[in-house]
Each structure stands twice: as structure tokens, then as C-alpha cells.
Short mmCIF file of C-alpha atoms in Angstrom, two decimals:
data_model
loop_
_atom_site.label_atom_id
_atom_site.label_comp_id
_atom_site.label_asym_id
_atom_site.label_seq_id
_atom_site.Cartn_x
_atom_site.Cartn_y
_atom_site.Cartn_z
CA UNK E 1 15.09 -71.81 -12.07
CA UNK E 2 16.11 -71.32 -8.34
CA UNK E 3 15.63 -74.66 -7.32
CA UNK E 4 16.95 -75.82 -10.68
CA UNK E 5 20.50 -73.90 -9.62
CA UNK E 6 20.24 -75.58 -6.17
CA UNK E 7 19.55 -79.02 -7.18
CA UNK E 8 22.77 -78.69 -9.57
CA UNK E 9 24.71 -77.43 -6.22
CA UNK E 10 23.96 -80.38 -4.20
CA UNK E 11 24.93 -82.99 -6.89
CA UNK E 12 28.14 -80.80 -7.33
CA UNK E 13 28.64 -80.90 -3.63
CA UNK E 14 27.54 -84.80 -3.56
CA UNK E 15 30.08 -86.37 -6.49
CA UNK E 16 33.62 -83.48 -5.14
CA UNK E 17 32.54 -82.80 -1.56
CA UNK E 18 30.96 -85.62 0.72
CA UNK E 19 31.58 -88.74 -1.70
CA UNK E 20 34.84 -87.57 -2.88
CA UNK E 21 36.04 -87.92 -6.23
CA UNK E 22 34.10 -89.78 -9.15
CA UNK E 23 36.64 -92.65 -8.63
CA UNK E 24 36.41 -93.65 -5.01
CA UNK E 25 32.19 -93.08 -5.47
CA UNK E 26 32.69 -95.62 -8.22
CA UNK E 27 35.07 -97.96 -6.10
CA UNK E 28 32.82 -97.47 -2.89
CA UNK E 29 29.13 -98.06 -2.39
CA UNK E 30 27.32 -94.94 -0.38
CA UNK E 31 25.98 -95.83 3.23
CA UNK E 32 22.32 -95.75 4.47
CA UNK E 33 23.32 -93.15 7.54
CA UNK E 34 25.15 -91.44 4.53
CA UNK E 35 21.88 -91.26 2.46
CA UNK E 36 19.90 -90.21 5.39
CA UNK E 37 22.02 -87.21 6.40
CA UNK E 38 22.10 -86.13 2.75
CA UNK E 39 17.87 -85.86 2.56
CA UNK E 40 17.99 -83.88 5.65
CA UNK E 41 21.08 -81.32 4.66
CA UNK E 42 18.74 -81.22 1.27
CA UNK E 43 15.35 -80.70 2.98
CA UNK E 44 17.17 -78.02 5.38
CA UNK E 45 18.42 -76.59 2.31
CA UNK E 46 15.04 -76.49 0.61
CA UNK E 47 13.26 -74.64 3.25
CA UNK E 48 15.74 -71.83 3.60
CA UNK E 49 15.42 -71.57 -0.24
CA UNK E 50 11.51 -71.16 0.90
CA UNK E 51 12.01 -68.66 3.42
CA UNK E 52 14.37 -66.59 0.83
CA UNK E 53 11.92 -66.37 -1.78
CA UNK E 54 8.90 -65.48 0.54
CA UNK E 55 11.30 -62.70 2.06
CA UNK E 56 12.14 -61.44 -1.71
CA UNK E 57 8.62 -61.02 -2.56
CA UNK E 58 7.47 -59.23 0.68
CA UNK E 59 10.58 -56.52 -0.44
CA UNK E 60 9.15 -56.69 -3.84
CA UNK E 61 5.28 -55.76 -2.67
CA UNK E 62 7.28 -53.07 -0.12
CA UNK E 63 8.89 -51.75 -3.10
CA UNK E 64 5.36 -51.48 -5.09
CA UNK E 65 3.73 -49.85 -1.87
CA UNK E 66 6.50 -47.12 -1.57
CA UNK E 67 6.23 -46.48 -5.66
CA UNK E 68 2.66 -45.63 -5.57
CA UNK E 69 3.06 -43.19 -2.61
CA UNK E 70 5.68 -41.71 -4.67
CA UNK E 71 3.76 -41.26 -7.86
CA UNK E 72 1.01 -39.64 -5.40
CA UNK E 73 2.71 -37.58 -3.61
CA UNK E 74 4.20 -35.84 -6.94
CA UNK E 75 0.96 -35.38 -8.29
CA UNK E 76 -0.54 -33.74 -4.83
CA UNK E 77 0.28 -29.83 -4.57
CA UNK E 78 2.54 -28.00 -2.40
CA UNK E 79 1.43 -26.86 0.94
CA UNK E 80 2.45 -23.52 -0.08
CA UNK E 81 0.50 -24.25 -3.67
CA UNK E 82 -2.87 -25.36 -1.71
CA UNK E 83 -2.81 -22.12 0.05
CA UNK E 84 -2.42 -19.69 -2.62
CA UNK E 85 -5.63 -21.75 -4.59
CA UNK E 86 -8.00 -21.43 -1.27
CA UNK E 87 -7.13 -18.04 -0.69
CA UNK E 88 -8.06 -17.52 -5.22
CA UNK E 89 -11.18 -19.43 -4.48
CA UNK E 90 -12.09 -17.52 -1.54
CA UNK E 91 -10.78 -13.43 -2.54
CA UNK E 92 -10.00 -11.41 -5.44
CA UNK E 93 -7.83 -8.16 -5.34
CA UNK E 94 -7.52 -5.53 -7.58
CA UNK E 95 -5.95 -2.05 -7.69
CA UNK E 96 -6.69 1.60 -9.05
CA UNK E 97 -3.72 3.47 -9.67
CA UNK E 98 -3.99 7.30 -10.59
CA UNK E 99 -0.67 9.25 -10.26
CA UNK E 100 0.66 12.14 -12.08
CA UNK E 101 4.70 12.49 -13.60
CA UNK E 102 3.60 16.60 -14.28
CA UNK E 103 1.17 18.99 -13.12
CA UNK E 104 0.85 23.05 -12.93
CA UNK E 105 -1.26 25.78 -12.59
CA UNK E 106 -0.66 29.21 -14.36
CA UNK E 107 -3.34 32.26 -14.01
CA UNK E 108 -4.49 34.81 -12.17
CA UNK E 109 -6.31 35.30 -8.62
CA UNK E 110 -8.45 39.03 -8.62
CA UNK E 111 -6.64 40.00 -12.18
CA UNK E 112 -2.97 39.26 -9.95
CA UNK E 113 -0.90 36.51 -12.00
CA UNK E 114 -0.18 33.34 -9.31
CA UNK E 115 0.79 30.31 -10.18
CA UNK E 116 2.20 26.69 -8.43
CA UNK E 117 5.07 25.09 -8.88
CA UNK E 118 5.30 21.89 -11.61
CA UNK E 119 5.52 18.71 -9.34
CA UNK E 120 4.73 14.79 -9.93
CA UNK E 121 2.86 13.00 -7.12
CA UNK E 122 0.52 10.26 -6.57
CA UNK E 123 -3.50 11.46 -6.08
CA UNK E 124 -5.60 7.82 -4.87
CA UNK E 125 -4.56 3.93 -4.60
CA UNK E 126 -8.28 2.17 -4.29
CA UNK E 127 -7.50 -1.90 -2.91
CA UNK E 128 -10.59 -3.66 -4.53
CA UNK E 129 -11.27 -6.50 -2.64
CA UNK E 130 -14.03 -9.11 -3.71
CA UNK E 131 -15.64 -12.46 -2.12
CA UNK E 132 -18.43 -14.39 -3.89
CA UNK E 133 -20.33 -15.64 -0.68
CA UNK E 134 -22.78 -17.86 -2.17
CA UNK E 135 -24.05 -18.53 -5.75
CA UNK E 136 -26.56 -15.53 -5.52
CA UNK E 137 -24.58 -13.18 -2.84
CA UNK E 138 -21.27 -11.45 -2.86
CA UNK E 139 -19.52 -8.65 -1.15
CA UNK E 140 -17.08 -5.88 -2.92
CA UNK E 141 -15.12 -3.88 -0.79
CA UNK E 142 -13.01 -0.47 -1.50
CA UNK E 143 -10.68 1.37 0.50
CA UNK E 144 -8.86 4.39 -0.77
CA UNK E 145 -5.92 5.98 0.15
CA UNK E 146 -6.05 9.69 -0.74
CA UNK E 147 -3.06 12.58 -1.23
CA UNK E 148 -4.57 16.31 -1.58
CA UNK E 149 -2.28 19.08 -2.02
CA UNK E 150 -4.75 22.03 -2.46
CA UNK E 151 -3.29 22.41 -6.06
CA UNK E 152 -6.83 22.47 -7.65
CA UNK E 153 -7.67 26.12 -7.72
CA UNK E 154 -10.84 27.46 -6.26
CA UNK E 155 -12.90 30.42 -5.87
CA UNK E 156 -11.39 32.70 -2.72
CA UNK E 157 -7.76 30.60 -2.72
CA UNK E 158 -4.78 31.75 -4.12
CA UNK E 159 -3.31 29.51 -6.91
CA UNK E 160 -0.91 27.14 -4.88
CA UNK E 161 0.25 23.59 -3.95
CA UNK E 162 0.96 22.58 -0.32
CA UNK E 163 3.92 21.91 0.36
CA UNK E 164 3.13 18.79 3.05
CA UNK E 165 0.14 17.02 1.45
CA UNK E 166 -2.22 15.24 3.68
CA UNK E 167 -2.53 11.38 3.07
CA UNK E 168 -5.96 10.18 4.40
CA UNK E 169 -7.37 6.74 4.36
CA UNK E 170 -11.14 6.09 3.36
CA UNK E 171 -13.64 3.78 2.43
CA UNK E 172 -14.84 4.44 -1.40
CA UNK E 173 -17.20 2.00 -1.45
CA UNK E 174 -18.39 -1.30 0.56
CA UNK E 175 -21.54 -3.41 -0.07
CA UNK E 176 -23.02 -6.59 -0.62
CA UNK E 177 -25.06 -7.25 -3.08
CA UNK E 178 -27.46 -10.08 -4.12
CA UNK E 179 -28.81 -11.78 -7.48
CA UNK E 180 -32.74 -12.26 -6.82
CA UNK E 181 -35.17 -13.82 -9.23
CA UNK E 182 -36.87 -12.06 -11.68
CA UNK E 183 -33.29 -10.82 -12.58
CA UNK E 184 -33.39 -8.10 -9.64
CA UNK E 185 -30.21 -7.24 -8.60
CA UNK E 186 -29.53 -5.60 -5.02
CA UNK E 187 -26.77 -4.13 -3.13
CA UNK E 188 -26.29 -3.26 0.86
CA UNK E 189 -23.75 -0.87 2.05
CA UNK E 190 -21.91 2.25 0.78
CA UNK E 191 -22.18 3.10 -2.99
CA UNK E 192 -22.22 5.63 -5.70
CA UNK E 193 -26.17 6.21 -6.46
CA UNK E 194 -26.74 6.81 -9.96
CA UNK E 195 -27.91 10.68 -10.24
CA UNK E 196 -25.00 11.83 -12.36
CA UNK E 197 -24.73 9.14 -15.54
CA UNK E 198 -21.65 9.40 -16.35
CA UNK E 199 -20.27 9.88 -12.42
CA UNK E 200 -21.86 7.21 -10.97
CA UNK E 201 -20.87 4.34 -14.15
CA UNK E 202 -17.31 5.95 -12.65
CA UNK E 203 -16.50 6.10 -17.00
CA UNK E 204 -14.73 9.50 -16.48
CA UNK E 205 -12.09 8.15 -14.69
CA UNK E 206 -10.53 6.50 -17.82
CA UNK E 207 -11.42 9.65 -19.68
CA UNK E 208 -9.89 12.46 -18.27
CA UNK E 209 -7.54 13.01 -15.38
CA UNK E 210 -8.98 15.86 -13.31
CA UNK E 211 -12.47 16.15 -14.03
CA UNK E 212 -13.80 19.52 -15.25
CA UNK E 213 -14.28 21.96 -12.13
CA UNK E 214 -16.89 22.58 -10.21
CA UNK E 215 -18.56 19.88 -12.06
CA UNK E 216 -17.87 17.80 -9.47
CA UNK E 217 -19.28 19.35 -6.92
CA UNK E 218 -22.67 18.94 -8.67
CA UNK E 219 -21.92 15.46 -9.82
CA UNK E 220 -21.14 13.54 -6.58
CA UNK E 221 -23.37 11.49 -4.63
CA UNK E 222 -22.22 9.01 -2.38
CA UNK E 223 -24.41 7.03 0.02
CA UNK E 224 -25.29 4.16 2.03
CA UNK E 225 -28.52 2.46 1.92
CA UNK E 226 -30.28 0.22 -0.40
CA UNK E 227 -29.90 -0.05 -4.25
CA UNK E 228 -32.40 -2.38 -6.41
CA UNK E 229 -31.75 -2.28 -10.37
CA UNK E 230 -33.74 -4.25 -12.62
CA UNK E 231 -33.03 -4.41 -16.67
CA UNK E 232 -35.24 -5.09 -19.57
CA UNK E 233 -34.30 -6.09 -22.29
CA UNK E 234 -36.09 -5.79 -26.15
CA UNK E 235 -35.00 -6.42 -29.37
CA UNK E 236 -33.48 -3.06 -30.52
CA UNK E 237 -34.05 -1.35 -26.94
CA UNK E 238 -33.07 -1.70 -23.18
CA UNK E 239 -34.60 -0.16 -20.09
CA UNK E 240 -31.99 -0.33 -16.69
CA UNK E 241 -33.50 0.81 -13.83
CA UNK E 242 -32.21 2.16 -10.88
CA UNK E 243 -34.27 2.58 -7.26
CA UNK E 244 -33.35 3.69 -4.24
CA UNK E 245 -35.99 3.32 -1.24
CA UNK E 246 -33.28 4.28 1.22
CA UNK E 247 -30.50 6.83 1.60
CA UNK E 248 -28.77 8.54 3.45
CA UNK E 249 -29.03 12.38 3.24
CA UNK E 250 -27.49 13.93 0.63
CA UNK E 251 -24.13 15.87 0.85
CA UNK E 252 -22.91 18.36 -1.35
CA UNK E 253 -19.31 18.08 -3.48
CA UNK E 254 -16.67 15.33 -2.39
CA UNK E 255 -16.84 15.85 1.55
CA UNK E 256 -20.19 14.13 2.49
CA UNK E 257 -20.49 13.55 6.48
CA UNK E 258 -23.94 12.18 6.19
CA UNK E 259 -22.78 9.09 3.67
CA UNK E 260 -22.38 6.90 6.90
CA UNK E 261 -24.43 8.58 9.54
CA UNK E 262 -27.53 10.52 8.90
CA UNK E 263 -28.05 13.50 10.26
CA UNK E 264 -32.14 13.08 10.58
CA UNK E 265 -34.76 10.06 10.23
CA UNK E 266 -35.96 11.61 6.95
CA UNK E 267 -34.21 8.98 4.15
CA UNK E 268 -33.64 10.45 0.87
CA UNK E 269 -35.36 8.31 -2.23
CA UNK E 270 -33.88 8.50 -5.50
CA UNK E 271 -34.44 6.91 -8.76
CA UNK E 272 -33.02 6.65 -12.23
CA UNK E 273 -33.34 4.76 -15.81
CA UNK E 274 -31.44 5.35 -18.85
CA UNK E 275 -33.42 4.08 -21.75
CA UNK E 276 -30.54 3.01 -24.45
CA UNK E 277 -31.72 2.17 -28.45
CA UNK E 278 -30.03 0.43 -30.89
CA UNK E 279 -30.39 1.15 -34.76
CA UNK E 280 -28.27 1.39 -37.76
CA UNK E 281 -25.38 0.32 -36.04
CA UNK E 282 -25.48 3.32 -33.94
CA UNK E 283 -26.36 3.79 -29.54
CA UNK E 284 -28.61 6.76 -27.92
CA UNK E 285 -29.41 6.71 -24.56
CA UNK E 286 -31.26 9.14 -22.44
CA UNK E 287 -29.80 9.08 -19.05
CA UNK E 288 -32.48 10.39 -16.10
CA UNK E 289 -32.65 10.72 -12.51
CA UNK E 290 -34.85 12.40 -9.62
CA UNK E 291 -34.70 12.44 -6.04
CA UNK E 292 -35.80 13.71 -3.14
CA UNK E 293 -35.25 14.13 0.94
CA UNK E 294 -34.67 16.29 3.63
CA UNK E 295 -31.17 17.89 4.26
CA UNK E 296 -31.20 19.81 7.81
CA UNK E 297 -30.87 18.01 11.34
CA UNK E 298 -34.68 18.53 12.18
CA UNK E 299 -35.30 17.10 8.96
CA UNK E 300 -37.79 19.59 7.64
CA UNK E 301 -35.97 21.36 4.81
CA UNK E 302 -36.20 19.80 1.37
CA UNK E 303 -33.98 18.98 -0.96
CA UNK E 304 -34.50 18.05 -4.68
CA UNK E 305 -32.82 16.90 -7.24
CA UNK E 306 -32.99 15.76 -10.83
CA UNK E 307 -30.90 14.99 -13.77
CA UNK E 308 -31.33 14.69 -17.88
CA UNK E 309 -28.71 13.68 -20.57
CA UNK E 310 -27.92 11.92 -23.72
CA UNK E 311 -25.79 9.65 -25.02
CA UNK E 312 -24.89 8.71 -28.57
CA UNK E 313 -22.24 6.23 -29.83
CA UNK E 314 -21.60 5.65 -33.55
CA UNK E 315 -18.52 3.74 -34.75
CA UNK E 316 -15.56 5.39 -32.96
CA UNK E 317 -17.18 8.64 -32.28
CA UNK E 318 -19.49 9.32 -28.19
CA UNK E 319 -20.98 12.78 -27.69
CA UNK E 320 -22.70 12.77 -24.20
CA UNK E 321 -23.66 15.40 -22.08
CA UNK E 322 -25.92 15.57 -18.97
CA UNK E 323 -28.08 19.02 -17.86
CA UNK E 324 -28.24 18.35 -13.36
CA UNK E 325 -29.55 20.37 -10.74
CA UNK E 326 -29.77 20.04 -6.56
CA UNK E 327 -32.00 22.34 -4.63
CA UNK E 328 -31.80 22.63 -1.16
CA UNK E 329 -34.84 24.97 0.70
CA UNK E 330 -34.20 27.40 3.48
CA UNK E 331 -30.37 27.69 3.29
CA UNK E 332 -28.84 29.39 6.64
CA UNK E 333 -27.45 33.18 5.35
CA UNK E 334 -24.10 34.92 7.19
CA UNK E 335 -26.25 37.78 7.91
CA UNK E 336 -29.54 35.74 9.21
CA UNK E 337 -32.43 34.28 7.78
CA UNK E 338 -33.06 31.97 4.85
CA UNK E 339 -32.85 31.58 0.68
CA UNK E 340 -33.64 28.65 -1.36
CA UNK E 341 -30.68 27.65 -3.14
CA UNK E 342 -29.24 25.31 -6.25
CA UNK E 343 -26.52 23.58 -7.74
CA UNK E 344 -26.86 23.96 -11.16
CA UNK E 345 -25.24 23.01 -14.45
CA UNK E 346 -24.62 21.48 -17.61
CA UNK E 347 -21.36 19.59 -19.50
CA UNK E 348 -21.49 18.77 -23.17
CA UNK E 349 -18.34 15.86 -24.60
CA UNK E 350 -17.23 14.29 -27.06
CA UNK E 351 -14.71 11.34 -27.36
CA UNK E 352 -12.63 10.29 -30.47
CA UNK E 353 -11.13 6.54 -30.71
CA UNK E 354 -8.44 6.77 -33.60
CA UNK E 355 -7.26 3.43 -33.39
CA UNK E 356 -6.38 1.03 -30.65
CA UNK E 357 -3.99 2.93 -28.70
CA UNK E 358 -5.01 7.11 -29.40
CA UNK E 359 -8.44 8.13 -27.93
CA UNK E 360 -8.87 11.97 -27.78
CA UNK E 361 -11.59 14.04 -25.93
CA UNK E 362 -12.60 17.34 -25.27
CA UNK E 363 -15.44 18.53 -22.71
CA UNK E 364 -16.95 21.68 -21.80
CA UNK E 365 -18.97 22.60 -18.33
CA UNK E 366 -20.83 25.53 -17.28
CA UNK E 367 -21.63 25.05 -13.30
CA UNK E 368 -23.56 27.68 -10.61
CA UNK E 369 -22.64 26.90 -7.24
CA UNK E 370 -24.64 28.50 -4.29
CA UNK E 371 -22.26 30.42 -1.73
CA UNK E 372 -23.57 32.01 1.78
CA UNK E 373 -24.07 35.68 1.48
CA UNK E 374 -24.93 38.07 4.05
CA UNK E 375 -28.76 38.96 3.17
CA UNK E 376 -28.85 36.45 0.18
CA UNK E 377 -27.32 34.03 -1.14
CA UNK E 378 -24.59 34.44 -4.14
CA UNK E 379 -23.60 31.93 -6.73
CA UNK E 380 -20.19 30.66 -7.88
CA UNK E 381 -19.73 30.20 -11.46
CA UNK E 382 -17.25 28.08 -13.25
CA UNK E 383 -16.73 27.51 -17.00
CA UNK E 384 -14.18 24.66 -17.75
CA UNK E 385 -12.71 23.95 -21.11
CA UNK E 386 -10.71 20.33 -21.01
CA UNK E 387 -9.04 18.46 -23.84
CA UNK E 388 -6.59 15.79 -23.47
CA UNK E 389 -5.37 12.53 -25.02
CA UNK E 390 -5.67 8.74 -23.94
CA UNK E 391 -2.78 7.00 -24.62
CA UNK E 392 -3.01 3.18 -24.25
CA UNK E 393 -0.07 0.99 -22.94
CA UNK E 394 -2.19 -1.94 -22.15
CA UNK E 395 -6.15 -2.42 -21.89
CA UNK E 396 -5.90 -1.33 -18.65
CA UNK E 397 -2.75 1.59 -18.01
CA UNK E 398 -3.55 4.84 -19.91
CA UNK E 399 -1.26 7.54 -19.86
CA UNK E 400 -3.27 10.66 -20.18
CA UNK E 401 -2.10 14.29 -20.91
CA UNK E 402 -4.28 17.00 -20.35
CA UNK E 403 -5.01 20.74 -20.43
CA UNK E 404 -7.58 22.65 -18.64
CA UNK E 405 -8.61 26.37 -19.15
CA UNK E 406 -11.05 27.74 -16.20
CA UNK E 407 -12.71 30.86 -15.76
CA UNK E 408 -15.02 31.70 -12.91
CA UNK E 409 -16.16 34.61 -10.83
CA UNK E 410 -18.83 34.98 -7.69
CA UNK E 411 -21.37 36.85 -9.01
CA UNK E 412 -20.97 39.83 -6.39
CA UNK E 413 -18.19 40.52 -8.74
CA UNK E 414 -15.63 40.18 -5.06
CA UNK E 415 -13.60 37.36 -6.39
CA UNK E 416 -12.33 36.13 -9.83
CA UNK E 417 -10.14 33.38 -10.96
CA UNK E 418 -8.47 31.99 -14.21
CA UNK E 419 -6.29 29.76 -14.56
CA UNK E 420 -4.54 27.12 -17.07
CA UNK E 421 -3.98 23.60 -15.89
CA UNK E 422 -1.43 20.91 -17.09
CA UNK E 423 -1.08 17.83 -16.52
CA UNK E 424 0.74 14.30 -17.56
CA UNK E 425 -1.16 11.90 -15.90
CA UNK E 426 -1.12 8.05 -15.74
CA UNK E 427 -4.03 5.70 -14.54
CA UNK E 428 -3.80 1.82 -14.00
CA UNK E 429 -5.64 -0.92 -12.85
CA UNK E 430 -4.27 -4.43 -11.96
#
């Protein structure tokens, strides 16, 4: 069509322009030199129209080029957008809040009425931070960040709150652990061994705010060393195991020195299984643990300990309770010389779903603590009476409203304490 529109040009060109009008071309014959100049304007003329179209379709493959880099470039992600996926591919984080908008103690210290003043406050912040290493191997690390106030009363303290808390930053737990054939399962590192069922499955934390007291004390073991946990599974029955070959010594109660450094070459062994049956749409379990080790520097003095419990789930109902006890040998006594002495206790629960948002529970302990005497050693007891409510926001925020009645005296008969406890308290993980 180009050369079509150029062709008509030149004859236009030929009978108006350079042979004048149709009359004197008719009058006047056109010269040879005249003919010859005409093919060259024309074949001048023909290769510019070349040139033209050879220039138009290297724009028009330009053109092509830059609209595929285009159309790829949308589809590739941000810089910003690339980041944020290596960084999901590479790390999880998660977050334990717990947090309270109310709590107060009201009771008496040696029959004399005490009592601290209402307050709200923040109690722990645990960063969760996870990396799958390898198919088989990942690593799980937890730092806390911890506020105590004093305001949980205690045996020989007056009933009070401080008035500048102490923040403190810790490591809750840190380990790597590994999938090995046979389904064996191991971790490395720092970890809650499971002597206390329901403290070391951490399943009281979205349960109650301030766990019973004194209960703790006998509940907590924390540790570093090696876990291996196996499960079998059977048709209406299942058998987890738990093994510890190596640990750390075991501390007593929250403050444990010894989880990260040993204080003698004399690991402690511990081990634990919690047969679980299945029948007429109902769940028992019968949670049990013992260990063993060697508590003192020289590591000669043993300690023992050993846990029993059930566990039974039907419908919307869970009664649990667990029956522990940690012996140490040759405790040191304020007046010289030695006694054998034991944590020792018992709890007994019992949970209530209503529906999908109300979950109520109420839980009773009955702890002996051992306490340094002069020529032998006393005991420290504590009876806790806790009911509360779980209310549900979302799966995973609870608000949680409790009350706590405690009574507990040293059994020389020198110090006494009761006390009621209340609390609105709010846990959430995200």
C-alpha cells in the first residue's frame, strides 16, 4: 500500500510538476535526458521508501522488547516484598503475653490483718523464635522478659507489693531438636523435663493465672541436657515416652542456678510415660515420672524424685490431678549437721467447657515444703483453694478472673499466713 501511495505521487508530480500541465504533455513529446532523470529521482525515491520501512520495523521489534520487560517486571516482587518472604522462609516469631488489669491481696500475717494495694501490671513477655534448619532438624528459641513485685505472699513476708518492681531478662527455653527414624524425636539445649504432667505440657498457663502456691515450688524443673521421646501408638491406646540420659542437677522452685551450669559431674537421669486410653468416647491417662541424681557440689548427696497422676476427659468435663515428691539426702541444718528432707504434695482439678467462649475451673493443692531448722529440719505447709473463669476473645487471648484462698503455717507453729487473692488477668499469644 506504501509503494502503491508513492507510485500515485510520482505520476501526480510527473503530469502538474516536471511535464507541466496535461496540455503542453499532450502538445510536447518527453525527452530521453528527461526520462532518464525521472528513473533515477524514482529509484532514489524507492530506496529511501526502503530505508523507512526497515527503520519502522526495528522501532516496532524495540517496542515488543520493551513490552515484555514491562509485563515482567510487574509480575516480579518488590525488593521490599522478596525480603519479607526470605526472612518467612527462614524465621517464625511468636509472642506470650500474660498481664494483669487487677490484682490484690487481703489476709493476715501471724493472726495481724495486712494487705497490698490493688494495681494492674504486666508479669512475662516470652519472644518465641523458630528456624526449621533442615527437613529433620530445627531450633526453637525463648527469651523472657520478667516483672516481680513480691506481691505473691509467702511464709515469713509480710503481705505487700514493691513499689519498684525488678524487670529481668532470661532465657525460658532454647534447644534444637531433631526428627530421627524410628519416629524418635530429640532435643539439645535448655527445656522443661517432664516430671510434673501438667507443668511441663506448660497446659496451666491457659488455665489459671497464678498457679496454686507452693505448688510450684514442687512442680518446676528446668534443665539443660538431652531429651529423647518416642510414641506408640495402638488402636484404642498410646504410650509417649519421655528419657532423659542427661541433666543438669536439679534445682528447687523457680530460681534454679544449676539449669545452665552444674554444680558437680554427677548428671541427673529422669524418665517419664503417660499411658493415655481411649474408650466410649471418653480419655484416661496415667501420667508418671522418676528420677534421680546428686544435688551437692561434691556430688555425693542424693536426690530422688518421682511423680503419679491421672487424667480423665469426657465430653466437656477434665478432672486431673498429680500426687509428686523430691527428696534430697543430708540437707545442711542452721544449727549443724544433717536431715533428709522432701518436697511433697498433691493437687486435685477439674475443668468445665460451657460452650465456646466460658471454661470454668477450680483446683485444690496441699504442698510440704522443707525449711532449715536449727537441730532439724521443719516443713512449710500450704493449702490453696483456686477457682476462676476462662473467658475467650479469640482462640488464642483469654481473659481470666480469678480468686485464690491460701492457708499455711511452718509447722513449729512460729509463722502463719492467710490470705485471699484477686485477680483480672489476661493472657495472649500472637
Amino acid at each position: 500500500m506504501k509503494r502503491a501511495g508513492v507510485a500515485l505521487i510520482v505520476c501526480a508530480l510527473l503530469l502538474f510538476g516536471i511535464g507541466g500541465p496535461p496540455a503542453a504533455l499532450a502538445e510536447e513529446p518527453v525527452q530521453t535526458g528527461e526520462l532518464k532523470e525521472l528513473k533515477k529521482q524514482l529509484e532514489i525515491l524507492r530506496q529511501k521508501i526502503e530505508a523507512l520501512e526497515k527503520a519502522q520495523a526495528q522501532q516496532a521489534a524495540e517496542a515488543e522488547s520493551v513490552s515484555k520487560t514491562v509485563k515482567r517486571l510487574k509480575k516480579r516482587p518488590s525488593a521490599s516484598r522478596t525480603v519479607e518472604n526470605a526472612l518467612k522462609d527462614r524465621m517464625t516469631v511468636n509472642s506470650h503475653l500474660k498481664f494483669f488489669l487487677a490484682d490484690q491481696s487481703d489476709g493476715t500475717v501471724n493472726d495481724i490483718d495486712q494487705d497490698n494495694s490493688i494495681s494492674a501490671g504486666i508479669s512475662n513477655l516470652w519472644l518465641i523464635f523458630g528456624k526449621k534448619l533442615t527437613d529433620w532438624m530445627s531450633i526453637e528459641v525463648a527469651p523472657e522478659i520478667l516483672v516481680e513485685a513480691a506481691a505473691t505472699p509467702s511464709l515469713g513476708a509480710n503481705i505487700e507489693r514493691d513499689d519498684s518492681p525488678n524487670v529481668d531478662v532470661g532465657l525460658s527455653w532454647a534447644y534444637v531438636s531433631a526428627r530421627l527414624p524410628w519416629d524418635i524425636e530429640v532435643k539439645f539445649g535448655a527445656f522443661f523435663p517432664y516430671f510434673s504432667d501438667e507443668y511441663a505440657s506448660k497446659v496451666w498457663w491457659d488455665e489459671q493465672y497464678h498457679n496454686n502456691n507452693g505448688l510450684v515450688t514442687l512442680e518446676d524443673w528446668r534443665s539443660t541436657g538431652i531429651e529423647i521421646y518416642r510414641n506408640f501408638d495402638f488402636s484404642y491406646f498410646s504410650l509417649p515416652v519421655y528419657i532423659y540420659p542427661y541433666l543438669n542437677g536439679e534445682d528447687r522452685g523457680i530460681v534454679q542456678p544449676s539449669r545452665y551450669v552444674d554444680n558437680n559431674d554427677n548428671k541427673a537421669f529422669l524418665v517419664h510415660t503417660a499411658p493415655e486410653f481411649y474408650a466410649f468416647g471418653s480419655r484416661l491417662k496415667f501420667p508418671v515420672s522418676f528420677g534421680m541424681g546428686r544435688w551437692d557440689d561434691d556430688g555425693e548427696k542424693d536426690a530422688i524424685q518421682w511423680a503419679a497422676g491421672v487424667d480423665f476427659t469426657r465430653g466437656s468435663l477434665n478432672i486431673s490431678g498429680e500426687y509428686l515428691m523430691r527428696e534430697r539426702k543430708e540437707l545442711s541444718l542452721a544449727g549443724g549437721g544433717n536431715d533428709d528432707g522432701a518436697d511433697e504434695g498433691w493437687y486435685i482439678k477439674g475443668l468445665y467447657r460451657f460452650n465456646s467462649k466460658w471454661r470454668g475451673i477450680i483446683k485444690y493443692s496441699d504442698v510440704d515444703l522443707w525449711q532449715p531448722g536449727a537441730d532439724a529440719l521443719l516443713t512449710d505447709n500450704y493449702k490453696s483453694l483456686n477457682a476462676g473463669v476462662n473467658f475467650f476473645i479469640s482462640s488464642a487471648s483469654i481473659i481470666m478472673p480469678q480468686i485464690e484462698y491460701v492457708e499455711a503455717e511452718r509447722s513449729d507453729g512460729s509463722v502463719t499466713l492467710d490470705y485471699l487473692r484477686y485477680t483480672l488477668g489476661w493472657r495472649t499469644t500472637f
